[in-house]
Amino acid sequence: MIFLFFCGEGCDVLVKASIYTLGCKVNAYESNFIQSLLKNAGYIIVPFGVEADVVIINTCSVTNQSDSKSRKMIRQAIRENPDACIVAMGCFIQANQDISIEGVDIYLGNQDKSKLLKLLDEYFANREEIRQLYTSLGETFENMEISTFDGKTRAFVKIQDGCENFCTYCIIPSVRGKCRSKNPDQVVEEITNLVHHGYLEIVLTGIHTGNYGTDLETNFTSLLKRIDKIPHLGRIRISSIEITELTDEFLAILKNSSLLANHLHIPLQAGSDSVLKAMNRKYDLSYFREKLSRIREIRPDISISTDIIVGFPGESDADFQSTLDFAREMKFSKIHVFPYSKRKNTPAANFPHQVDDREKKNRAKSLIHLSEELEEAYMKKFVGKSMSVLIETSKDGYSYGHTSNYLHVKLKGIYKSDENVLVRFQSVSYPFIFASIESEVDSNVHQGCV
């Protein structure tokens, strides 16, 4: 398409835009926010891969593979949309501020994403490359707010940005900056609005979610108490939380809240004390074990998933075997496995005894196999029991959804998205637990087995 003039608010010419998102739930939230901005300004949103006039790639840089995928998608966007304005933004751009890719028109890091419409206005007025990049990401939270989450039955709400843990393998503190938190009143208002628009489940997300509020003289548990009181909210899910943030106050909420999902994602990263120390993690295996024991005293059937990195520099065969043994002992319901990725400007990149890539792959395969074994064992515990399921999609005569404890349910019959039904579990065929319908249940009932 040849633009005659910039198509912003009040424009008579329809302009098509598409967004491709890589990486985490925070990126997904930010992309959804930007999509809302574009829609409100009169843009027509089309799927990525359909020719558009503006194409946005929201990148990730957590691993080398993420960098490669980000480059690939940027180049694909340029190739498939030769006349479009190409926007490359996010962590990969923030981490590589001197990057220059022929065909990219706007470079945007992890600040001023909320100002993208103004940047597009400037670009179409002048047709000159824009590089909106900062070495420091500021001290305050860049406020964004959504009222819908496109194509989803659950809505993500970004409550926090930045990380100051400085794990030795991680580039994220340098590309996301210091911890900044959304005002709690705005969080409550946003969630209330999403519930009003029909979202039964809210996923609280951030770069370091459990560190919420340290810059606002409040904390995560105080926010959870307020969210727990929002009328008609069905379920609260936490995207991820560190083991060190499972305070007595948090455990009290876990015990007493009927809305907090029966699932926690708690990153372990390694099942060896020596490797944890080298990673600059803030706990040891004894601490982790004791916390999980306390959690399961409160909720015996809770699903606990985790992240584990394999092949960290200096990780011996014995260290990896310790990881396998500890993961089995903890009975995780799922393990997200990441081969260690050497990231420039991180301490671990210069550590001695880097593990061979082939060995990383072998260890990753072993851990993935264990994860599947543990997942299946966890699902089988619920065969013959009943639980409510939030329906998400339907296809080929079956409906699919997740329970509060994140069982992936396959149910015969077609049920509409956002419908909450009571099912009885029949059998397990990884990665699904098969169920039959019992009855429809009240939309606020989400917890536990019958």
Coordinates of C-alpha atoms in Angstrom, one line a residue:
M1 CA 0.0 0.0 0.0
I2 CA 1.2 3.5 -0.8
F3 CA 0.3 6.0 2.0
L4 CA -1.1 9.3 1.0
F5 CA -1.0 10.6 4.5
F6 CA -0.7 9.2 8.0
C7 CA -3.8 7.3 9.1
G8 CA -4.2 8.1 12.8
E9 CA -7.3 9.1 14.8
G10 CA -10.1 10.4 12.6
C11 CA -8.5 9.2 9.3
D12 CA -10.7 8.1 6.4
V13 CA -8.2 5.6 5.0
L14 CA -8.2 2.1 6.6
V15 CA -4.8 0.9 7.6
K16 CA -4.0 -2.7 8.5
A17 CA -1.7 -3.6 11.3
S18 CA -0.4 -6.9 12.7
I19 CA 1.6 -7.9 15.8
Y20 CA 3.8 -10.9 16.4
T21 CA 4.8 -11.6 20.0
L22 CA 7.7 -13.7 21.3
G23 CA 8.5 -14.6 24.8
C24 CA 6.7 -14.1 28.1
K25 CA 3.3 -13.2 29.4
V26 CA 4.5 -9.6 30.0
N27 CA 5.2 -9.3 26.3
A28 CA 1.7 -10.8 25.5
Y29 CA 0.1 -8.2 27.8
E30 CA 2.0 -5.4 26.2
S31 CA 1.2 -6.6 22.7
N32 CA -2.5 -6.8 23.6
F33 CA -2.3 -3.2 25.0
I34 CA -0.7 -1.9 21.8
Q35 CA -3.3 -3.8 19.7
S36 CA -6.0 -2.0 21.7
L37 CA -4.3 1.4 21.0
L38 CA -4.2 0.7 17.3
K39 CA -7.9 -0.5 17.2
N40 CA -9.0 2.7 19.1
A41 CA -7.1 4.8 16.6
G42 CA -8.9 3.2 13.6
Y43 CA -6.4 0.5 12.5
I44 CA -7.7 -2.8 11.2
I45 CA -5.9 -5.6 13.1
V46 CA -5.0 -8.6 10.9
P47 CA -3.2 -11.8 11.7
F48 CA 0.5 -11.9 11.3
G49 CA 1.2 -13.3 7.9
V50 CA -1.5 -11.3 6.2
E51 CA -0.1 -8.4 4.3
A52 CA -0.3 -5.2 6.5
D53 CA 0.7 -1.6 6.4
V54 CA 2.2 -1.7 9.9
V55 CA 3.9 -4.8 11.3
I56 CA 5.1 -5.0 14.9
I57 CA 7.5 -7.6 16.2
N58 CA 7.6 -7.7 20.0
T59 CA 10.9 -9.5 20.6
C60 CA 12.4 -11.6 23.4
S61 CA 16.1 -12.0 24.4
V62 CA 16.0 -14.4 27.3
T63 CA 18.1 -17.0 25.4
N64 CA 20.3 -17.1 22.3
Q65 CA 17.4 -19.1 20.7
S66 CA 15.1 -16.2 21.5
D67 CA 17.5 -13.8 19.8
S68 CA 17.6 -15.9 16.7
K69 CA 13.8 -16.3 16.6
S70 CA 13.4 -12.5 17.0
R71 CA 15.8 -11.8 14.1
K72 CA 14.0 -14.4 12.0
M73 CA 10.5 -12.9 12.6
I74 CA 11.7 -9.4 11.9
R75 CA 13.2 -10.5 8.6
Q76 CA 10.1 -12.4 7.7
A77 CA 8.0 -9.3 8.4
I78 CA 10.2 -7.3 6.1
R79 CA 10.1 -9.9 3.4
E80 CA 6.4 -10.4 3.4
N81 CA 5.5 -6.7 3.8
P82 CA 8.0 -4.7 1.6
D83 CA 5.9 -1.5 1.7
A84 CA 5.0 -1.6 5.4
C85 CA 6.3 0.3 8.4
I86 CA 8.2 -2.3 10.4
V87 CA 8.4 -1.9 14.1
A88 CA 11.0 -3.9 16.1
M89 CA 10.6 -3.5 19.8
G90 CA 11.2 -5.2 23.1
C91 CA 14.0 -7.0 24.9
F92 CA 16.0 -8.1 21.9
I93 CA 16.1 -4.5 20.7
Q94 CA 16.8 -3.1 24.2
A95 CA 19.8 -5.6 24.5
N96 CA 21.2 -4.7 21.0
Q97 CA 20.7 -1.0 20.7
D98 CA 23.3 -0.6 18.0
I99 CA 21.5 -3.1 15.8
S100 CA 20.6 -2.1 12.2
I101 CA 18.4 -4.3 10.1
E102 CA 17.6 -3.0 6.6
G103 CA 13.8 -2.6 6.4
V104 CA 13.2 -1.8 10.0
D105 CA 11.6 1.7 10.4
I106 CA 11.1 2.0 14.1
Y107 CA 13.3 0.6 16.8
L108 CA 11.8 0.7 20.3
G109 CA 13.2 -0.9 23.5
N110 CA 11.3 -1.5 26.7
Q111 CA 10.2 2.1 27.4
D112 CA 7.7 4.2 25.6
K113 CA 5.7 1.3 24.2
S114 CA 2.6 3.2 25.3
K115 CA 3.7 6.0 22.9
L116 CA 3.8 3.9 19.8
L117 CA 0.9 5.7 18.1
K118 CA 2.9 9.0 18.4
L119 CA 5.9 7.3 16.9
L120 CA 3.9 6.0 14.0
D121 CA 2.5 9.5 13.5
E122 CA 6.0 10.9 13.4
Y123 CA 7.3 8.2 11.0
F124 CA 4.5 8.6 8.5
A125 CA 4.9 12.4 8.6
N126 CA 8.6 12.3 7.9
R127 CA 9.4 8.8 6.5
E128 CA 12.6 8.6 8.5
E129 CA 13.9 5.9 10.7
I130 CA 13.2 6.3 14.4
R131 CA 15.3 4.9 17.2
Q132 CA 13.5 5.4 20.6
L133 CA 16.0 3.7 22.9
Y134 CA 17.2 4.4 26.4
T135 CA 20.2 3.0 28.3
S136 CA 18.3 3.6 31.6
L137 CA 14.6 2.6 31.8
G138 CA 13.5 5.0 34.5
E139 CA 12.2 4.7 38.0
T140 CA 8.4 4.6 37.5
F141 CA 6.1 2.0 36.0
E142 CA 4.9 2.8 32.5
N143 CA 1.2 2.5 32.9
M144 CA -0.8 0.4 30.5
E145 CA -4.4 -0.8 30.9
I146 CA -6.6 -3.2 29.0
S147 CA -10.3 -4.1 29.1
T148 CA -10.2 -7.1 26.8
F149 CA -7.6 -9.8 26.1
D150 CA -7.9 -10.8 22.4
G151 CA -8.8 -14.4 21.8
K152 CA -8.4 -15.6 25.3
T153 CA -10.7 -16.8 28.1
R154 CA -8.3 -15.7 30.7
A155 CA -6.8 -12.2 30.9
F156 CA -3.2 -11.3 31.8
V157 CA -2.7 -8.2 33.9
K158 CA 0.8 -6.7 34.1
I159 CA 1.4 -5.5 37.6
Q160 CA 5.2 -5.1 37.7
D161 CA 8.2 -4.6 35.5
G162 CA 12.0 -5.0 36.0
C163 CA 14.1 -7.3 38.1
E164 CA 17.0 -6.8 40.6
N165 CA 17.8 -10.4 41.4
F166 CA 20.9 -10.5 39.2
C167 CA 21.1 -14.2 38.7
T168 CA 24.5 -14.8 37.0
Y169 CA 23.0 -16.4 33.9
C170 CA 20.3 -13.8 33.2
I171 CA 20.2 -10.8 30.9
I172 CA 16.8 -9.6 32.0
P173 CA 17.8 -7.0 34.7
S174 CA 19.8 -5.2 32.0
V175 CA 16.9 -5.1 29.5
R176 CA 14.0 -4.6 31.9
G177 CA 15.6 -2.3 34.4
K178 CA 14.8 -1.8 38.1
C179 CA 11.6 -3.1 39.8
R180 CA 8.6 -0.8 39.1
S181 CA 5.1 -1.5 40.2
K182 CA 1.6 -0.5 38.9
N183 CA -0.4 1.6 41.4
P184 CA -2.6 -0.9 43.4
D185 CA -5.8 1.2 42.8
Q186 CA -5.1 0.9 39.0
V187 CA -4.6 -2.8 39.3
V188 CA -7.9 -3.3 41.1
E189 CA -9.7 -1.0 38.6
E190 CA -8.3 -2.9 35.6
I191 CA -9.2 -6.3 37.0
T192 CA -12.7 -5.1 37.9
N193 CA -13.1 -3.8 34.3
L194 CA -11.9 -7.1 32.9
V195 CA -14.4 -9.1 35.1
H196 CA -17.1 -6.7 33.9
H197 CA -16.2 -7.7 30.3
G198 CA -16.6 -11.4 31.2
Y199 CA -13.2 -12.7 32.1
L200 CA -13.5 -15.3 34.8
E201 CA -9.7 -15.9 35.3
I202 CA -7.1 -13.2 35.8
V203 CA -3.4 -14.0 35.5
L204 CA -1.1 -11.6 37.5
T205 CA 2.1 -11.2 35.6
G206 CA 5.4 -9.3 35.8
I207 CA 9.1 -9.7 35.3
H208 CA 9.5 -10.4 39.0
T209 CA 5.8 -10.6 40.0
G210 CA 6.3 -11.5 43.7
N211 CA 8.5 -8.4 44.2
Y212 CA 5.5 -6.2 43.5
G213 CA 5.2 -3.1 45.6
T214 CA 8.7 -2.7 46.9
D215 CA 8.9 0.7 45.2
L216 CA 5.5 1.7 46.5
E217 CA 5.8 0.9 50.2
T218 CA 3.4 -2.0 49.8
N219 CA 3.8 -5.7 48.8
F220 CA 2.4 -8.5 46.8
T221 CA 0.3 -10.1 49.5
S222 CA -1.4 -6.7 50.3
L223 CA -2.4 -6.5 46.6
L224 CA -3.7 -10.1 46.6
K225 CA -6.0 -9.3 49.6
R226 CA -7.5 -6.5 47.7
I227 CA -7.9 -8.5 44.5
D228 CA -9.5 -11.3 46.4
K229 CA -12.4 -9.0 47.3
I230 CA -13.3 -8.0 43.7
P231 CA -16.9 -9.0 43.1
H232 CA -17.7 -11.8 40.6
L233 CA -14.0 -12.6 40.0
G234 CA -13.7 -16.3 39.4
R235 CA -10.1 -17.2 39.7
I236 CA -6.7 -15.5 40.4
R237 CA -3.6 -17.2 38.9
I238 CA 0.0 -16.0 39.5
S239 CA 2.2 -16.4 36.5
S240 CA 5.4 -17.1 38.6
I241 CA 6.6 -16.5 42.1
E242 CA 10.0 -17.1 43.7
I243 CA 10.2 -19.6 46.6
T244 CA 11.7 -16.8 48.8
E245 CA 8.5 -14.8 48.4
L246 CA 6.2 -17.4 49.8
T247 CA 6.0 -15.7 53.2
D248 CA 3.8 -16.6 56.1
E249 CA 1.4 -13.9 55.0
F250 CA 1.3 -15.4 51.5
L251 CA 0.7 -18.9 52.8
A252 CA -2.2 -17.5 54.9
I253 CA -3.8 -16.2 51.7
L254 CA -3.2 -19.5 50.0
K255 CA -5.0 -21.2 52.9
N256 CA -8.0 -18.8 53.1
S257 CA -8.6 -17.6 49.6
S258 CA -11.3 -19.4 47.5
L259 CA -10.1 -17.5 44.4
L260 CA -6.4 -18.2 44.3
A261 CA -5.8 -21.0 41.8
N262 CA -4.6 -24.3 43.1
H263 CA -1.4 -24.0 41.1
L264 CA 1.9 -22.2 41.7
H265 CA 4.8 -21.9 39.3
I266 CA 7.9 -21.7 41.4
P267 CA 11.3 -21.6 39.5
L268 CA 13.9 -24.0 41.0
Q269 CA 16.6 -23.6 38.2
A270 CA 18.9 -26.3 39.6
G271 CA 18.7 -29.2 42.0
S272 CA 22.2 -28.8 43.3
D273 CA 23.2 -26.4 46.1
S274 CA 26.6 -25.7 44.5
V275 CA 25.0 -24.8 41.2
L276 CA 22.3 -22.7 42.9
K277 CA 25.1 -20.7 44.6
A278 CA 26.9 -20.2 41.4
M279 CA 23.7 -19.0 39.8
N280 CA 23.3 -16.4 42.7
R281 CA 19.9 -17.9 43.6
K282 CA 18.7 -16.9 47.1
Y283 CA 17.9 -20.3 48.6
D284 CA 19.2 -23.8 48.9
L285 CA 17.5 -27.2 48.4
S286 CA 16.6 -27.5 52.1
Y287 CA 14.8 -24.2 52.1
F288 CA 13.0 -25.1 48.9
R289 CA 11.9 -28.5 50.2
E290 CA 10.6 -27.0 53.5
K291 CA 8.5 -24.4 51.7
L292 CA 6.9 -26.9 49.4
S293 CA 6.1 -29.1 52.3
R294 CA 4.3 -26.2 54.0
I295 CA 2.4 -25.4 50.8
R296 CA 1.2 -29.0 50.5
E297 CA 0.1 -29.1 54.2
I298 CA -2.3 -26.3 53.2
R299 CA -3.3 -27.7 49.8
P300 CA -2.4 -31.3 49.4
D301 CA -3.4 -31.6 45.8
I302 CA -1.9 -28.3 44.6
S303 CA -0.1 -28.3 41.2
I304 CA 3.5 -27.0 41.5
S305 CA 5.3 -26.4 38.2
T306 CA 8.9 -25.2 37.9
D307 CA 11.7 -24.0 35.6
I308 CA 15.1 -25.8 35.5
I309 CA 18.2 -24.8 33.6
V310 CA 20.5 -27.7 32.5
G311 CA 24.1 -27.4 31.6
F312 CA 25.0 -24.4 33.7
P313 CA 28.8 -23.8 33.7
G314 CA 30.4 -26.2 36.1
E315 CA 27.3 -28.5 36.4
S316 CA 28.8 -32.0 36.8
D317 CA 27.1 -35.3 36.1
A318 CA 26.6 -35.6 39.9
D319 CA 25.0 -32.1 40.0
F320 CA 22.6 -33.1 37.2
Q321 CA 21.7 -36.4 38.8
S322 CA 21.0 -34.4 42.0
T323 CA 18.6 -32.2 39.9
L324 CA 16.8 -35.3 38.6
D325 CA 16.5 -36.8 42.1
F326 CA 15.3 -33.5 43.7
A327 CA 12.7 -32.9 40.9
R328 CA 11.4 -36.4 41.4
E329 CA 11.3 -35.9 45.2
M330 CA 9.4 -32.6 44.8
K331 CA 6.8 -34.3 42.5
F332 CA 6.5 -31.3 40.2
S333 CA 3.4 -31.4 38.0
K334 CA 5.4 -29.9 35.1
I335 CA 9.1 -28.9 34.4
H336 CA 9.9 -26.2 31.9
V337 CA 13.4 -27.2 30.7
F338 CA 16.0 -24.7 29.5
P339 CA 19.4 -25.6 28.2
Y340 CA 21.8 -23.0 29.6
S341 CA 22.3 -20.1 27.1
K342 CA 25.5 -18.1 27.3
R343 CA 24.5 -14.5 27.4
K344 CA 26.9 -11.7 26.8
N345 CA 27.3 -9.2 29.7
T346 CA 26.3 -11.7 32.3
P347 CA 28.8 -13.1 34.8
A348 CA 28.2 -16.8 33.9
A349 CA 29.3 -16.1 30.3
N350 CA 32.8 -15.9 31.6
F351 CA 32.6 -18.8 34.1
P352 CA 35.0 -21.7 33.5
H353 CA 33.9 -25.3 32.7
Q354 CA 31.2 -24.4 30.1
V355 CA 29.2 -27.5 29.4
D356 CA 29.3 -29.0 25.9
D357 CA 26.1 -28.3 23.8
R358 CA 25.6 -32.0 23.1
E359 CA 25.7 -32.7 26.8
K360 CA 23.2 -29.9 27.4
K361 CA 20.8 -31.5 24.9
N362 CA 21.2 -35.0 26.4
R363 CA 20.4 -33.6 29.9
A364 CA 17.5 -31.6 28.6
K365 CA 16.0 -34.7 27.0
S366 CA 16.4 -36.7 30.3
L367 CA 14.7 -33.9 32.3
I368 CA 11.9 -33.5 29.7
H369 CA 11.3 -37.3 30.0
L370 CA 11.0 -37.0 33.7
S371 CA 8.7 -34.0 33.4
E372 CA 6.3 -36.1 31.3
E373 CA 6.4 -38.9 33.8
L374 CA 5.6 -36.6 36.7
E375 CA 2.9 -34.8 34.7
E376 CA 1.2 -38.1 33.9
A377 CA 1.5 -39.3 37.5
Y378 CA -0.1 -36.1 38.8
M379 CA -3.0 -36.3 36.4
K380 CA -3.7 -39.9 37.3
K381 CA -4.3 -38.8 40.9
F382 CA -7.6 -37.2 39.8
V383 CA -9.1 -40.1 37.8
G384 CA -12.6 -40.8 39.2
K385 CA -12.8 -37.4 40.8
S386 CA -14.9 -34.4 39.8
M387 CA -13.8 -30.8 39.3
S388 CA -14.9 -27.6 37.5
V389 CA -13.3 -26.7 34.2
L390 CA -13.1 -23.4 32.5
I391 CA -13.7 -24.1 28.8
E392 CA -11.2 -22.3 26.4
T393 CA -11.6 -23.8 23.0
S394 CA -13.6 -26.4 21.0
K395 CA -12.5 -28.5 18.0
D396 CA -13.6 -31.7 16.2
G397 CA -16.4 -32.5 18.7
Y398 CA -14.3 -31.9 21.8
S399 CA -13.9 -29.0 24.2
Y400 CA -10.7 -28.1 26.0
G401 CA -9.9 -26.2 29.1
H402 CA -8.0 -26.0 32.4
T403 CA -8.9 -26.6 36.0
S404 CA -7.8 -24.5 38.9
N405 CA -4.8 -26.8 39.3
Y406 CA -4.0 -26.5 35.6
L407 CA -5.0 -30.0 34.5
H408 CA -5.4 -29.8 30.7
V409 CA -8.9 -31.3 30.1
K410 CA -10.3 -32.9 27.0
L411 CA -14.1 -33.1 27.1
K412 CA -16.4 -34.7 24.6
G413 CA -19.0 -32.2 23.3
I414 CA -19.0 -28.6 22.3
Y415 CA -19.2 -26.0 25.0
K416 CA -18.7 -22.3 24.6
S417 CA -15.6 -20.5 25.7
D418 CA -15.8 -19.1 29.2
E419 CA -18.3 -21.7 30.2
N420 CA -17.6 -23.3 33.5
V421 CA -18.7 -26.9 33.8
L422 CA -18.4 -29.7 36.3
V423 CA -16.7 -32.9 34.9
R424 CA -15.7 -36.3 36.2
F425 CA -12.2 -37.4 35.1
Q426 CA -12.2 -40.7 33.2
S427 CA -8.6 -41.5 32.0
V428 CA -5.3 -40.0 31.2
S429 CA -3.6 -39.9 27.8
Y430 CA -0.7 -37.5 28.0
P431 CA -0.9 -34.5 27.7
F432 CA -4.7 -34.6 28.4
I433 CA -6.9 -35.8 31.1
F434 CA -10.2 -37.0 29.6
A435 CA -13.5 -36.2 31.3
S436 CA -17.2 -36.5 30.9
I437 CA -19.8 -33.8 31.8
E438 CA -21.6 -33.9 35.2
S439 CA -23.3 -30.6 35.2
E440 CA -22.9 -26.9 34.7
V441 CA -21.7 -25.1 37.8
D442 CA -21.8 -21.6 39.1
S443 CA -19.2 -19.4 37.4
N444 CA -17.6 -18.6 40.8
V445 CA -16.9 -22.2 41.7
H446 CA -13.4 -23.1 40.7
Q447 CA -11.6 -24.8 43.5
G448 CA -11.0 -28.4 44.5
C449 CA -12.4 -31.8 43.8
V450 CA -15.8 -33.2 44.7

